[in-house]
Backbone as CSV, one residue per row, in Angstrom:
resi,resn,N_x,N_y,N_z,CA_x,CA_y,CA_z,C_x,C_y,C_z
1,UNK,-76.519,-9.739,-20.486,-75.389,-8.838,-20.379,-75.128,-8.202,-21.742
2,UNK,-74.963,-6.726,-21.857,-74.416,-6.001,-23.001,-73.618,-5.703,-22.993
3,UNK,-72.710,-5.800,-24.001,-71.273,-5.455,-24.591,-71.888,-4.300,-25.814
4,UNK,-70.787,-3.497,-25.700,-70.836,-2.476,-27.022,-69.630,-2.438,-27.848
5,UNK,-69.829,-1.977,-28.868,-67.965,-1.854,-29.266,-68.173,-0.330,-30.363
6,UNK,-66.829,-0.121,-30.348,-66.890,0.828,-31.495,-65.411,1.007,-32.063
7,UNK,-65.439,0.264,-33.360,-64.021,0.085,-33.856,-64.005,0.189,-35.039
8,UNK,-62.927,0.762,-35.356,-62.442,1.128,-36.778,-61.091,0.631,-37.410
9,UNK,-61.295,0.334,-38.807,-59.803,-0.349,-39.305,-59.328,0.545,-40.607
10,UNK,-58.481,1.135,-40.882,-57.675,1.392,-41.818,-57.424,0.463,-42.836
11,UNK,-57.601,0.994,-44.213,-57.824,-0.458,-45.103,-57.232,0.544,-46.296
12,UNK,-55.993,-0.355,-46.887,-54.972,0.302,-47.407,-55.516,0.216,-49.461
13,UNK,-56.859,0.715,-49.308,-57.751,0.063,-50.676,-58.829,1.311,-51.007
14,UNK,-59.225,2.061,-51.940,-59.986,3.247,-52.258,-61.379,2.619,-51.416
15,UNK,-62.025,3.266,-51.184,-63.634,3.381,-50.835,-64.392,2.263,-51.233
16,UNK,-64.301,2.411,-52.791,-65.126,1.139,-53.858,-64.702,0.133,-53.464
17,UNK,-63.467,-0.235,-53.445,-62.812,-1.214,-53.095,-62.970,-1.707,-51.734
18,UNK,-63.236,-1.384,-50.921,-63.338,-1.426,-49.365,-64.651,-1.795,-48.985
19,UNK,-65.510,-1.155,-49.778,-67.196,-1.557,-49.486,-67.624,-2.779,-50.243
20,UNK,-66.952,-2.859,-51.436,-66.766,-4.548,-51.986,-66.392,-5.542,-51.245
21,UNK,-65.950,-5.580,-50.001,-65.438,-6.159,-48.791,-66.331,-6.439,-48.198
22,UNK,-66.922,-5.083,-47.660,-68.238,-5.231,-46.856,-69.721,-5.821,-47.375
23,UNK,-69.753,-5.365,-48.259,-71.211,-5.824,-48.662,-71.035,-7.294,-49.186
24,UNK,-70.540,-8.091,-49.047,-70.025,-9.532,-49.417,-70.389,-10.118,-48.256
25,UNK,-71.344,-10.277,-47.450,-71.403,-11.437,-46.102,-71.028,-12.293,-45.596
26,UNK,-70.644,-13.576,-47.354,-69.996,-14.492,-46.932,-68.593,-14.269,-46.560
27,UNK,-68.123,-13.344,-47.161,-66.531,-13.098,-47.149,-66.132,-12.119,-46.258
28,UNK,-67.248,-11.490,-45.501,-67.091,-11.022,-44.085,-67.245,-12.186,-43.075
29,UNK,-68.194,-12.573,-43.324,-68.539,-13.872,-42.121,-66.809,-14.573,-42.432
30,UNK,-66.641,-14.938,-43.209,-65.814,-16.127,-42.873,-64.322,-15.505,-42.930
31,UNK,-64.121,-14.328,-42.329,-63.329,-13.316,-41.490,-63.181,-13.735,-40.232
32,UNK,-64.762,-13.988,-39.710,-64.698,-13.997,-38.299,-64.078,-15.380,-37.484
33,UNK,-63.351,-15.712,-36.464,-63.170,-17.165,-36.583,-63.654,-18.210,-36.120
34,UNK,-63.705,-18.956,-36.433,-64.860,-20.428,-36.705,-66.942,-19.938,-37.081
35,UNK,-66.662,-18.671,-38.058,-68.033,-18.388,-38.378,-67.829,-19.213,-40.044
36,UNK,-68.926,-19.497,-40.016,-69.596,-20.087,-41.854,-71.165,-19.499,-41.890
37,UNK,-71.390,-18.740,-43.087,-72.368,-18.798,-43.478,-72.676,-20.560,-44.281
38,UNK,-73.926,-20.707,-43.657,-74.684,-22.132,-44.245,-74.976,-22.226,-45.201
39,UNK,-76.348,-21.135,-45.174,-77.159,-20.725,-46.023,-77.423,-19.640,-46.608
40,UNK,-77.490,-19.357,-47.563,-78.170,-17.644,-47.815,-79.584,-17.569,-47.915
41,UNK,-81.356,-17.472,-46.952,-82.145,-17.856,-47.105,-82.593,-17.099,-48.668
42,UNK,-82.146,-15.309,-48.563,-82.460,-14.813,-49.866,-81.569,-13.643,-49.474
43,UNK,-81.595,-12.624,-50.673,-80.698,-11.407,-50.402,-80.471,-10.751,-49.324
44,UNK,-81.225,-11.257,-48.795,-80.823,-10.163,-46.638,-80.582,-11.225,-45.737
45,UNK,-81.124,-12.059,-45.862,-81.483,-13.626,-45.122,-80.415,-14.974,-45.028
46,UNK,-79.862,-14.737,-43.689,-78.493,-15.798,-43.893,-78.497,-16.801,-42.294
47,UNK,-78.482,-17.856,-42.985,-78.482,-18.734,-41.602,-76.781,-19.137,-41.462
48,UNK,-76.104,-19.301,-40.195,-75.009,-19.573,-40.309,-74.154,-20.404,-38.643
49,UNK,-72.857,-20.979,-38.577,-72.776,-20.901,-37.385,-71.481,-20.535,-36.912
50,UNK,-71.237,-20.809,-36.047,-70.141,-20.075,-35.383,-69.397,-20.932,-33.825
51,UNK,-68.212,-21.666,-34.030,-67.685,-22.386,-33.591,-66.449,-21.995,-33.039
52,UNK,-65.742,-22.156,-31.429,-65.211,-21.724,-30.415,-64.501,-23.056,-30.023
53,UNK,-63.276,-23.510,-30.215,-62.390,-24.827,-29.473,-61.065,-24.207,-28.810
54,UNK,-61.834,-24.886,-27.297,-61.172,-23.898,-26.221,-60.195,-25.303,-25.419
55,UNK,-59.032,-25.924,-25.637,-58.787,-27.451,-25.233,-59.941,-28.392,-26.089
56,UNK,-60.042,-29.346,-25.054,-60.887,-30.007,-25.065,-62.482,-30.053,-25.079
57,UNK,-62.753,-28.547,-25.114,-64.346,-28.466,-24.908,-64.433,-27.232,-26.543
58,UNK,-65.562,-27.201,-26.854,-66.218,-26.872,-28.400,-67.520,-26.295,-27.626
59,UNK,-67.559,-24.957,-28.312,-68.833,-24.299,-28.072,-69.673,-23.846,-29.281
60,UNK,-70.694,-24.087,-29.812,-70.768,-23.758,-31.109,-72.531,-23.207,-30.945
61,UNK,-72.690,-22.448,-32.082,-73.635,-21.545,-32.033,-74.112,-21.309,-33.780
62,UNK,-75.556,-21.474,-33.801,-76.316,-21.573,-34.722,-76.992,-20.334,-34.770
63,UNK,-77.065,-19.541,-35.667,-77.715,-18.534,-35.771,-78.476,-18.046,-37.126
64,UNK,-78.887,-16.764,-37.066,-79.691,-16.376,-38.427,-78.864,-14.534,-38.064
65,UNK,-78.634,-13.746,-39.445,-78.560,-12.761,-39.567,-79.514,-12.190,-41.112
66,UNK,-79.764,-10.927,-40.692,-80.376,-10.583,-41.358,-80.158,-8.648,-41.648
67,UNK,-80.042,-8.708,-43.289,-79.188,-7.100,-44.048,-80.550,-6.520,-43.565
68,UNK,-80.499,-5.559,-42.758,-81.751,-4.694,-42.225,-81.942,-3.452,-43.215
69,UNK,-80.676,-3.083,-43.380,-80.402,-2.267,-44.595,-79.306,-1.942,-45.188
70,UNK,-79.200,-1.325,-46.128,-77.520,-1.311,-47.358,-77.717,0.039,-48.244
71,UNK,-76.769,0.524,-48.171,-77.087,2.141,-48.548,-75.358,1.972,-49.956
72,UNK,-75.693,1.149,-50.918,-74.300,1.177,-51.503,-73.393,2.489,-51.831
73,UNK,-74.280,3.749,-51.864,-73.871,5.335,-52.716,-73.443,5.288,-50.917
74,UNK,-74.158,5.350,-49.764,-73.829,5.986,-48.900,-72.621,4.992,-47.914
75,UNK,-72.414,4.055,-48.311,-71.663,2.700,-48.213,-71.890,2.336,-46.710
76,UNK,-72.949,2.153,-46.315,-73.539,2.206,-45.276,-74.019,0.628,-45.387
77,UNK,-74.128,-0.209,-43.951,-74.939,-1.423,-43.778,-75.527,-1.284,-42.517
78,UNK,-76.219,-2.068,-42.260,-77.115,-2.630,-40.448,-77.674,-3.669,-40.795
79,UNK,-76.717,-4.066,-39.730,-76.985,-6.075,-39.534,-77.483,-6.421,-38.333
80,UNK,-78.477,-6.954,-38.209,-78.714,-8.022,-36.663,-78.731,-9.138,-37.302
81,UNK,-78.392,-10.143,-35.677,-78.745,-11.277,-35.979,-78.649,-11.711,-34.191
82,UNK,-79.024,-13.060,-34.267,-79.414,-13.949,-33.191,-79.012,-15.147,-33.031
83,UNK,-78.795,-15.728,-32.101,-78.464,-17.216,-32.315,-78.478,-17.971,-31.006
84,UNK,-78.144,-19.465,-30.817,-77.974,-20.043,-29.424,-77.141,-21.392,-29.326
85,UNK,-76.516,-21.375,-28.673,-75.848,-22.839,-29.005,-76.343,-24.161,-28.945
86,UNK,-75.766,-24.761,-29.726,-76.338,-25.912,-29.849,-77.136,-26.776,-28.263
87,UNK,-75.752,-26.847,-27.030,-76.816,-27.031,-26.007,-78.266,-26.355,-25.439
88,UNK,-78.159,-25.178,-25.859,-79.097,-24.312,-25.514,-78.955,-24.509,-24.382
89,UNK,-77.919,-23.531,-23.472,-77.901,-22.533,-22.560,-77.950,-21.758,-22.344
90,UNK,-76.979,-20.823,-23.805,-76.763,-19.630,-23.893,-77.247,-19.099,-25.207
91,UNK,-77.688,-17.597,-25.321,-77.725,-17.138,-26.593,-77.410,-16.089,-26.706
92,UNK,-77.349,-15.023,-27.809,-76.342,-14.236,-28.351,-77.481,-13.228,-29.244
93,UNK,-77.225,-11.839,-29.434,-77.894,-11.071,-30.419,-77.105,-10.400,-30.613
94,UNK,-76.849,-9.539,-32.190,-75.929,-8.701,-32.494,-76.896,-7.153,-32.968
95,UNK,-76.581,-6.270,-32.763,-77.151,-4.960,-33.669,-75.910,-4.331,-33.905
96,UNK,-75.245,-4.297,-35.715,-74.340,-3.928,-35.782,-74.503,-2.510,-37.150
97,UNK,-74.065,-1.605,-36.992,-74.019,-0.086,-37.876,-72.769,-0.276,-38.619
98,UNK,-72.323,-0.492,-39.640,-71.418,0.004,-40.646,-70.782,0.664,-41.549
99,UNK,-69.939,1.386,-41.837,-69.861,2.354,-42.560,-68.208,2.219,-43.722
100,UNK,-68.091,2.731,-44.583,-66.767,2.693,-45.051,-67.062,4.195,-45.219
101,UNK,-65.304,4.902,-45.206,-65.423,6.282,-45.666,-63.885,6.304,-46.731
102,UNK,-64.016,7.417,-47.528,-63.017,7.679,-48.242,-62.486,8.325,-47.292
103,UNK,-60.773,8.065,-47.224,-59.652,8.770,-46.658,-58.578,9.495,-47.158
104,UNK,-58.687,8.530,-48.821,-57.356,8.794,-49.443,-58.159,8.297,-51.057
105,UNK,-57.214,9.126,-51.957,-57.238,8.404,-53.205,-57.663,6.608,-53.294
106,UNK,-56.605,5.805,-52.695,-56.086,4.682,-52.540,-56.087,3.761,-50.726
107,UNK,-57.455,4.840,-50.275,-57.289,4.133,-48.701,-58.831,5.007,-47.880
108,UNK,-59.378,4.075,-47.217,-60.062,4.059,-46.378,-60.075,3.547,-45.380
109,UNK,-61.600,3.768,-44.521,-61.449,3.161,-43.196,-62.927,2.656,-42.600
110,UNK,-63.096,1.439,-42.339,-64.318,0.867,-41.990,-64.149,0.974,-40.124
111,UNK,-65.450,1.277,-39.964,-66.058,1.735,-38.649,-67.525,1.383,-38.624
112,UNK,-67.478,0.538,-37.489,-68.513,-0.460,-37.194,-69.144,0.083,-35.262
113,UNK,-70.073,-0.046,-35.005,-70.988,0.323,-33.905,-71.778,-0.979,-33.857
114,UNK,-71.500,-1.738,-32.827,-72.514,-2.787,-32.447,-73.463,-3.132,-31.200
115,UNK,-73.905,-3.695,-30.684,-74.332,-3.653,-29.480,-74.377,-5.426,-29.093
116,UNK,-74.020,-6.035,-28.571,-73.566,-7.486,-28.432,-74.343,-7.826,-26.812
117,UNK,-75.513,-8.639,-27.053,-76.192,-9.226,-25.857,-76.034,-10.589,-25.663
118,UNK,-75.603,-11.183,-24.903,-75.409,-12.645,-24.523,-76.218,-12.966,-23.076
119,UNK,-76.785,-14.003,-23.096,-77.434,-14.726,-21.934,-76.713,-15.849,-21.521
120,UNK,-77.761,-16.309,-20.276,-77.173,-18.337,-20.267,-75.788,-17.855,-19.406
121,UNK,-75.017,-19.346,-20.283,-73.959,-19.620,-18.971,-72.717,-18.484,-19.820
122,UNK,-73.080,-18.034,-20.969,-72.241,-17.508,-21.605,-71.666,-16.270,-20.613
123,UNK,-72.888,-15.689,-20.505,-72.752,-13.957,-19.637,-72.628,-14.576,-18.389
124,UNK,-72.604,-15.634,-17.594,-71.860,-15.676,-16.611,-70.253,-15.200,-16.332
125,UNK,-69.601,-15.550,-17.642,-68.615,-14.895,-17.543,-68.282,-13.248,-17.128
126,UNK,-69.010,-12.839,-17.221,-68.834,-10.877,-16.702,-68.514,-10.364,-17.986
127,UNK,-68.743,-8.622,-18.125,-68.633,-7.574,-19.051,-67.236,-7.738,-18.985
128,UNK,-66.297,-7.713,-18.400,-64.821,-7.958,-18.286,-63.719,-8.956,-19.309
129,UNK,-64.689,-10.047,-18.822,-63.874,-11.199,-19.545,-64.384,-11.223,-20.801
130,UNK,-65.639,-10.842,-21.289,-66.320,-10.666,-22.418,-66.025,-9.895,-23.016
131,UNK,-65.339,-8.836,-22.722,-64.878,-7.849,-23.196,-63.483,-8.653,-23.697
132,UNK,-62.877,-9.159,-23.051,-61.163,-9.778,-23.737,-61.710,-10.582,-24.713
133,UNK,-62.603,-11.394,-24.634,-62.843,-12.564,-25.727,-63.610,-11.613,-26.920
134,UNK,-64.202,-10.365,-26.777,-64.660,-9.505,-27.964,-63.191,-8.831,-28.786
135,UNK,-62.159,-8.723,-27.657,-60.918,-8.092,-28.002,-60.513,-8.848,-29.195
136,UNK,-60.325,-10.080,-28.548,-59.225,-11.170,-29.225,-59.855,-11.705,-30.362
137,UNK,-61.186,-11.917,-30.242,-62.126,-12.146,-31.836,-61.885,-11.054,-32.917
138,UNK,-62.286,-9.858,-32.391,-61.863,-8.650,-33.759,-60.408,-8.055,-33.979
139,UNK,-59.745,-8.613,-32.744,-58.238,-8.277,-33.353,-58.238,-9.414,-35.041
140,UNK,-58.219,-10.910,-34.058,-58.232,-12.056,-35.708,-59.113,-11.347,-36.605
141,UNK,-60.051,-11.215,-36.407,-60.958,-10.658,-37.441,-60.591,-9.365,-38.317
142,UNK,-60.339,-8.333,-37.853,-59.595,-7.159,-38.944,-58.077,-7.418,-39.401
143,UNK,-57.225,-8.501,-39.033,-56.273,-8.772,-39.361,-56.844,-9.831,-40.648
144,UNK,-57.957,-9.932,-41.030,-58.469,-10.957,-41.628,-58.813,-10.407,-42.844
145,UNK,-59.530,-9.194,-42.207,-60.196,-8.211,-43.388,-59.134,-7.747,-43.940
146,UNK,-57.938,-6.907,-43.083,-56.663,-6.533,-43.647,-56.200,-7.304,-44.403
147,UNK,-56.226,-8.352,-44.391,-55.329,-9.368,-45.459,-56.117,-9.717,-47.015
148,UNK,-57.888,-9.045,-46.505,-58.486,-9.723,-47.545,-58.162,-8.519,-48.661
149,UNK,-57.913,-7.327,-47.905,-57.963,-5.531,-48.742,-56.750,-5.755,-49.262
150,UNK,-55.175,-6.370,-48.555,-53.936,-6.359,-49.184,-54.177,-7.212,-50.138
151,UNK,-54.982,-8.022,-50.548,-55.227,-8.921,-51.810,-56.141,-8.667,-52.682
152,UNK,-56.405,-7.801,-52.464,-57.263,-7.198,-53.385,-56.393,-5.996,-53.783
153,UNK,-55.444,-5.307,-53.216,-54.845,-4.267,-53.542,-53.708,-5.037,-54.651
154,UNK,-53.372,-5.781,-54.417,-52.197,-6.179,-55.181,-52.910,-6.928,-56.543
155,UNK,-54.113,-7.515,-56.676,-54.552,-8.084,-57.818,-55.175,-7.201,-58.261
156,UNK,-55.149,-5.904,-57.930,-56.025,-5.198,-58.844,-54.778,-3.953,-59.778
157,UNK,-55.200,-3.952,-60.828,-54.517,-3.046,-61.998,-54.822,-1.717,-62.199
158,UNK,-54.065,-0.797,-61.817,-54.718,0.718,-62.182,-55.151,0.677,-63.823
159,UNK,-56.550,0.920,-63.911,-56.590,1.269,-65.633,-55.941,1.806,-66.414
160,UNK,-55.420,1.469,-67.630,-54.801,2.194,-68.570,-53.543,1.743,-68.164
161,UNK,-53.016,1.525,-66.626,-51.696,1.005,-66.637,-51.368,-0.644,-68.139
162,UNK,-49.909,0.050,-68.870,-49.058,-1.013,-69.633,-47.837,-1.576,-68.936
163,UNK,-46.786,-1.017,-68.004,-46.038,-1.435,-67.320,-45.120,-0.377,-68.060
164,UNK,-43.762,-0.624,-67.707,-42.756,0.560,-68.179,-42.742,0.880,-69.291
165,UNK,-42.737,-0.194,-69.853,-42.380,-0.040,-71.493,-43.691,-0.023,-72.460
166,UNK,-44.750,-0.067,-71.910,-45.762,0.217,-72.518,-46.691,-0.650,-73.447
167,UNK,-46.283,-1.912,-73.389,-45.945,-3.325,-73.777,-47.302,-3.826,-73.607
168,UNK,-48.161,-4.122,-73.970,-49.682,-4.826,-73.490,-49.049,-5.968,-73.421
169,UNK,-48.527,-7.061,-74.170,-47.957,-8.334,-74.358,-47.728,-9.051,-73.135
170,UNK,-46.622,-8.255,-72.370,-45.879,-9.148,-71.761,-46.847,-8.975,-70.453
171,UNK,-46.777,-10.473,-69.834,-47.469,-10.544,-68.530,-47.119,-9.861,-67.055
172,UNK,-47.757,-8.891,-66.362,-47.130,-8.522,-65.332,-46.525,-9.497,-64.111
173,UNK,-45.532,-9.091,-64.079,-44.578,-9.815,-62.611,-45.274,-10.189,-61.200
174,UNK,-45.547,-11.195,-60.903,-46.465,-11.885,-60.008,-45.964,-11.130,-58.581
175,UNK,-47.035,-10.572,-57.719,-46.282,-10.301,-57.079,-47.007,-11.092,-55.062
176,UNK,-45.704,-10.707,-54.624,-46.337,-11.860,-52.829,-47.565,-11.955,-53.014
177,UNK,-48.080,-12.418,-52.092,-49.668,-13.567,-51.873,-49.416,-12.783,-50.349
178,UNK,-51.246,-12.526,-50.582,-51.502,-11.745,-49.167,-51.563,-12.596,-47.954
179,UNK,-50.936,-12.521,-46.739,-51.102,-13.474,-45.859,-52.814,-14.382,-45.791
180,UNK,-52.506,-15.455,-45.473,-53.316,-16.040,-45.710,-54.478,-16.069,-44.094
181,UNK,-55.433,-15.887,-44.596,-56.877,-15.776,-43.541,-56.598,-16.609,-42.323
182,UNK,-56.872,-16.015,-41.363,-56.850,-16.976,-40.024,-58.051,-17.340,-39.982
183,UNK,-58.849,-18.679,-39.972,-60.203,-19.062,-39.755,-60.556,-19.654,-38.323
184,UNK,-59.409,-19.947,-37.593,-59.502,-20.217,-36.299,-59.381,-19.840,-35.389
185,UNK,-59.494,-20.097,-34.078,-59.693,-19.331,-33.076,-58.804,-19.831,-32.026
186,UNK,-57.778,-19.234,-31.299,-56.446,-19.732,-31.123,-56.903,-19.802,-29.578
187,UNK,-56.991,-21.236,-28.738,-58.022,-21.296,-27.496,-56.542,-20.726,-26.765
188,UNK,-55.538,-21.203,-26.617,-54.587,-20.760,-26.169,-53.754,-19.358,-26.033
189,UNK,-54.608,-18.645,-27.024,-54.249,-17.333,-26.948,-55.299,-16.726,-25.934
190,UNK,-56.667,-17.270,-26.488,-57.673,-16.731,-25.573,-57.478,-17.230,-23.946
191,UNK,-57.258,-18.075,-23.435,-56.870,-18.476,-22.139,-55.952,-17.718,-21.588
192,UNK,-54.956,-17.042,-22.482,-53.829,-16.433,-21.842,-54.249,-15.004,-21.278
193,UNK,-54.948,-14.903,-22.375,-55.701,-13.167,-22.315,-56.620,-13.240,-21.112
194,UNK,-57.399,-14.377,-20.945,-58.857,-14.333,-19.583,-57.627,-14.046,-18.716
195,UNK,-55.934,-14.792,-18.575,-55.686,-15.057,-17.194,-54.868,-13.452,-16.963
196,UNK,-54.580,-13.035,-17.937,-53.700,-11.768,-17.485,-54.722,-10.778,-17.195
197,UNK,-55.824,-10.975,-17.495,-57.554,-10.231,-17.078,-57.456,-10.484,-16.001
198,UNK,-57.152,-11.550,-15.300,-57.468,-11.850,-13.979,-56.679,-11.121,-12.963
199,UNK,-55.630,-11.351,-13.752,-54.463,-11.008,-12.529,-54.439,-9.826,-12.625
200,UNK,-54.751,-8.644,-13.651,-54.812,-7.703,-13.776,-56.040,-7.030,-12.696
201,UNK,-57.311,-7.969,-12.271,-58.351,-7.454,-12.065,-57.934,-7.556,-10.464
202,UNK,-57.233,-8.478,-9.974,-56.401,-8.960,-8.716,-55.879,-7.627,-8.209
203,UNK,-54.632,-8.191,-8.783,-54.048,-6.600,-8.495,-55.024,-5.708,-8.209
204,UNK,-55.545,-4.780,-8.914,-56.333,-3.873,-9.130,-57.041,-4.057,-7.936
205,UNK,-57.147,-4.793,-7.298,-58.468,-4.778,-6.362,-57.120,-4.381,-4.928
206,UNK,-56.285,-5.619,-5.055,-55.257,-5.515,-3.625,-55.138,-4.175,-3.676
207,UNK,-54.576,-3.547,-4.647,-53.885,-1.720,-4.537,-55.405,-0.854,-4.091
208,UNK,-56.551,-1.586,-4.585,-57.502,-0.599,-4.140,-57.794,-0.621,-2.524
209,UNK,-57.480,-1.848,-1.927,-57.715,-2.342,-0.548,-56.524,-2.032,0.190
């Protein structure tokens, strides 16, 4: 079964700043929730996994990704990767296109194109429900990235800035701490979302009948 997506996030951080985000793997991967990079095999080459606790049951998935290519002037990436879970039932491939663009002095916007294939008992679930559990992963996930750009926006110093008085000396005024990363994956949120899918898909069918 294929899933596609095509989504974009507003990132309140110049261009440079924004693709410093992206081209970082580990610190994209561990955006996503319950993903870890393992290993880095070499500069393109990353083994990693990716873990799902839904109640009482754990689904977890071992994979490899690999930088197909990186265009830093054109701030461009393409990533695949592959993987299968540990029972080996199901497995998973990603082909993902990336891009950052300048928007603003002080703001851009990352826009991503993927193509998401799952087998096994996974894609038993339907394009439907797969589609809510793709929802609810990249909502956490750009709320992740968002938090990583608001912390980077606030620790970073315009050059040449001294503060009012012009003062090199005195230390600048500390300011909030960017919300802190969600690394997990909230099974209870996701359950809520399959069931209002359902009832939504219910409905939808009675009014069509």
């Amino acid at each position: 079964m294929k899933v596609e997506l095509d989504k974009s996030l507003a990132l309140p951080v110049s261009a440079t700043a924004g693709w410093s985000l992206v081209e970082n793997i580990e610190g994209m991967a561990a955006c996503m929730p319950g993903a870890k990079i393992t290993e880095r095999v070499d500069a393109t080459h990353y083994k990693g996994t990716i873990t799902v606790k839904l109640g009482p049951a754990t689904v977890s998935f071992k994979g490899e990704l690999e930088v197909v290519a990186i265009d830093p002037i054109a701030r461009t990436i393409h990533v695949i990767g592959k993987g299968s879970d540990t029972g080996g039932g199901s497995g998973a491939s990603l082909d993902l296109n990336a891009v950052v663009k300048e928007t603003g002095p002080d703001a851009c916007e990352l826009s991503g194109v993927s193509v998401v294939n799952v087998t096994g008992k996974v894609a038993a679930f339907g394009a439907r429900l797969m589609g809510t559990v793709t929802d609810q992963l990249l909502k956490i996930f750009f709320d992740n990235v968002l938090a990583k750009a608001e912390e980077l926006k606030t620790n970073t110093v315009p050059a040449g800035s001294t503060g009012s008085t012009g003062s090199t000396d005195a230390p600048a005024a500390p300011k909030p701490a960017a919300q802190a990363v969600e690394t997990k994956f909230n099974g209870l949120a996701f359950a809520w979302a399959i069931l209002k899918d359902f009832i939504a898909g219910l409905f939808g069918r009675s009014k069509a009948g």
